[in-house]
C-alpha atoms as an extended CHARMM CRD file, in Angstrom:
* protein
*
        82  EXT
         1         1  MET       CA             -1.5860000000        2.2900000000      -13.3370000000  PROA      1               0.0000000000
         2         2  SER       CA             -3.9170000000        5.1380000000      -12.6430000000  PROA      2               0.0000000000
         3         3  ASN       CA             -3.1600000000        7.9800000000      -10.2520000000  PROA      3               0.0000000000
         4         4  GLU       CA             -6.4800000000        7.7320000000       -8.3920000000  PROA      4               0.0000000000
         5         5  TRP       CA             -4.7280000000        6.9110000000       -5.1190000000  PROA      5               0.0000000000
         6         6  VAL       CA             -2.6750000000       10.1310000000       -5.1430000000  PROA      6               0.0000000000
         7         7  ARG       CA             -5.4130000000       12.6290000000       -6.0480000000  PROA      7               0.0000000000
         8         8  GLU       CA             -5.5240000000       14.1780000000       -2.5810000000  PROA      8               0.0000000000
         9         9  PHE       CA             -1.8660000000       15.2430000000       -2.6620000000  PROA      9               0.0000000000
        10        10  THR       CA             -1.2180000000       18.7820000000       -3.7910000000  PROA      10              0.0000000000
        11        11  PRO       CA              1.2790000000       19.5270000000       -6.5770000000  PROA      11              0.0000000000
        12        12  ILE       CA              3.6470000000       21.0440000000       -4.0220000000  PROA      12              0.0000000000
        13        13  GLU       CA              3.5940000000       17.8300000000       -1.9890000000  PROA      13              0.0000000000
        14        14  ARG       CA              4.2450000000       15.7990000000       -5.1220000000  PROA      14              0.0000000000
        15        15  GLN       CA              7.2360000000       17.9640000000       -6.0420000000  PROA      15              0.0000000000
        16        16  SER       CA              8.7170000000       17.7200000000       -2.5640000000  PROA      16              0.0000000000
        17        17  SER       CA              8.6170000000       13.9370000000       -2.6450000000  PROA      17              0.0000000000
        18        18  MET       CA              9.2100000000       12.4750000000       -6.0860000000  PROA      18              0.0000000000
        19        19  ASP       CA              8.8890000000        8.9170000000       -4.7440000000  PROA      19              0.0000000000
        20        20  LEU       CA              5.4050000000        9.4840000000       -3.3360000000  PROA      20              0.0000000000
        21        21  GLU       CA              3.6170000000        7.8780000000       -6.2810000000  PROA      21              0.0000000000
        22        22  LYS       CA              5.9290000000        4.8580000000       -6.1830000000  PROA      22              0.0000000000
        23        23  VAL       CA              5.2130000000        4.3330000000       -2.4910000000  PROA      23              0.0000000000
        24        24  VAL       CA              1.4650000000        4.6520000000       -2.9830000000  PROA      24              0.0000000000
        25        25  ASN       CA              1.5230000000        2.2260000000       -5.9200000000  PROA      25              0.0000000000
        26        26  SER       CA              3.6370000000       -0.2210000000       -3.9100000000  PROA      26              0.0000000000
        27        27  PHE       CA              1.1200000000       -0.0640000000       -1.0630000000  PROA      27              0.0000000000
        28        28  GLU       CA             -1.6880000000       -0.6400000000       -3.5790000000  PROA      28              0.0000000000
        29        29  TRP       CA              0.0260000000       -3.8110000000       -4.8210000000  PROA      29              0.0000000000
        30        30  LEU       CA              0.5800000000       -4.9110000000       -1.2180000000  PROA      30              0.0000000000
        31        31  ILE       CA             -3.1600000000       -4.6440000000       -0.5940000000  PROA      31              0.0000000000
        32        32  TYR       CA             -3.9100000000       -6.6080000000       -3.7780000000  PROA      32              0.0000000000
        33        33  ALA       CA             -1.4170000000       -9.3160000000       -2.8070000000  PROA      33              0.0000000000
        34        34  GLY       CA             -2.8240000000       -9.5780000000        0.7160000000  PROA      34              0.0000000000
        35        35  SER       CA             -6.3950000000       -9.9160000000       -0.4790000000  PROA      35              0.0000000000
        36        36  GLY       CA             -5.2980000000      -12.5070000000       -3.0420000000  PROA      36              0.0000000000
        37        37  LEU       CA             -3.5800000000      -14.5800000000       -0.3640000000  PROA      37              0.0000000000
        38        38  ILE       CA             -6.6410000000      -14.3950000000        1.8700000000  PROA      38              0.0000000000
        39        39  ALA       CA             -8.8000000000      -15.5140000000       -1.0620000000  PROA      39              0.0000000000
        40        40  ILE       CA             -6.5090000000      -18.4970000000       -1.7180000000  PROA      40              0.0000000000
        41        41  VAL       CA             -6.6810000000      -19.5170000000        1.9400000000  PROA      41              0.0000000000
        42        42  LEU       CA            -10.4710000000      -19.2450000000        1.9330000000  PROA      42              0.0000000000
        43        43  PHE       CA            -10.7190000000      -21.3330000000       -1.2380000000  PROA      43              0.0000000000
        44        44  VAL       CA             -8.6020000000      -24.0310000000        0.4370000000  PROA      44              0.0000000000
        45        45  VAL       CA            -10.9050000000      -23.8780000000        3.4690000000  PROA      45              0.0000000000
        46        46  ALA       CA            -13.9050000000      -24.1750000000        1.1370000000  PROA      46              0.0000000000
        47        47  ALA       CA            -12.3900000000      -27.2350000000       -0.5370000000  PROA      47              0.0000000000
        48        48  ASN       CA            -11.7270000000      -28.8000000000        2.8680000000  PROA      48              0.0000000000
        49        49  ARG       CA            -15.2740000000      -28.1030000000        4.0410000000  PROA      49              0.0000000000
        50        50  SER       CA            -16.6650000000      -29.5370000000        0.8190000000  PROA      50              0.0000000000
        51        51  LYS       CA            -14.5510000000      -32.6690000000        1.2510000000  PROA      51              0.0000000000
        52        52  GLU       CA            -15.9030000000      -33.0910000000        4.7810000000  PROA      52              0.0000000000
        53        53  GLY       CA            -19.4890000000      -32.7270000000        3.5430000000  PROA      53              0.0000000000
        54        54  ASP       CA            -20.1660000000      -29.3130000000        5.0830000000  PROA      54              0.0000000000
        55        55  THR       CA            -21.9340000000      -27.6060000000        2.1830000000  PROA      55              0.0000000000
        56        56  VAL       CA            -22.9220000000      -24.4880000000        4.1130000000  PROA      56              0.0000000000
        57        57  GLY       CA            -19.3650000000      -23.9400000000        5.3550000000  PROA      57              0.0000000000
        58        58  ALA       CA            -17.9980000000      -24.5370000000        1.8490000000  PROA      58              0.0000000000
        59        59  PHE       CA            -20.4470000000      -22.0620000000        0.3610000000  PROA      59              0.0000000000
        60        60  LEU       CA            -19.6940000000      -19.3920000000        2.9540000000  PROA      60              0.0000000000
        61        61  ALA       CA            -15.9330000000      -19.8150000000        2.5650000000  PROA      61              0.0000000000
        62        62  SER       CA            -16.2800000000      -19.5730000000       -1.2320000000  PROA      62              0.0000000000
        63        63  VAL       CA            -18.3250000000      -16.3880000000       -0.9750000000  PROA      63              0.0000000000
        64        64  GLY       CA            -15.7750000000      -14.9480000000        1.4460000000  PROA      64              0.0000000000
        65        65  ALA       CA            -12.9580000000      -15.8130000000       -0.9500000000  PROA      65              0.0000000000
        66        66  VAL       CA            -14.6600000000      -14.0880000000       -3.8670000000  PROA      66              0.0000000000
        67        67  LEU       CA            -15.4650000000      -11.0290000000       -1.7700000000  PROA      67              0.0000000000
        68        68  SER       CA            -11.9470000000      -10.7270000000       -0.3730000000  PROA      68              0.0000000000
        69        69  ALA       CA            -10.4430000000      -11.0790000000       -3.8550000000  PROA      69              0.0000000000
        70        70  THR       CA            -12.6470000000       -8.3850000000       -5.3880000000  PROA      70              0.0000000000
        71        71  ALA       CA            -12.8620000000       -5.9720000000       -2.4390000000  PROA      71              0.0000000000
        72        72  PRO       CA             -9.8010000000       -3.8160000000       -3.3180000000  PROA      72              0.0000000000
        73        73  ILE       CA            -10.9390000000       -3.4710000000       -6.9280000000  PROA      73              0.0000000000
        74        74  ILE       CA            -14.4530000000       -2.5050000000       -5.8870000000  PROA      74              0.0000000000
        75        75  ALA       CA            -13.1860000000       -0.0780000000       -3.2450000000  PROA      75              0.0000000000
        76        76  LYS       CA            -10.8600000000        1.6360000000       -5.7250000000  PROA      76              0.0000000000
        77        77  SER       CA            -13.3980000000        1.7590000000       -8.5470000000  PROA      77              0.0000000000
        78        78  PHE       CA            -16.2960000000        3.1370000000       -6.5500000000  PROA      78              0.0000000000
        79        79  SER       CA            -14.3970000000        5.0510000000       -3.8420000000  PROA      79              0.0000000000
        80        80  ILE       CA            -16.1670000000        3.3490000000       -0.9770000000  PROA      80              0.0000000000
        81        81  GLY       CA            -15.5420000000        5.0670000000        2.3240000000  PROA      81              0.0000000000
        82        82  GLY       CA            -14.1240000000        8.2390000000        0.9180000000  PROA      82              0.0000000000
């Protein structure tokens, strides 16, 4: 894993808390897991909408699932909002 999430901490702060990187990496995985679960739910909604014949709803749910699955990766790669 890269240390991009802990760049803003000074070396003194890192020395005072040796577990800081572990906590940040754990939070990063929590965000990935949450977005993955949301994507799975949206794909199930898309399948249900498709089964009912609602093509627009199925398309929108599929797009939402793809966006929610890739959002943390995009935000980390391009530093959106920071």
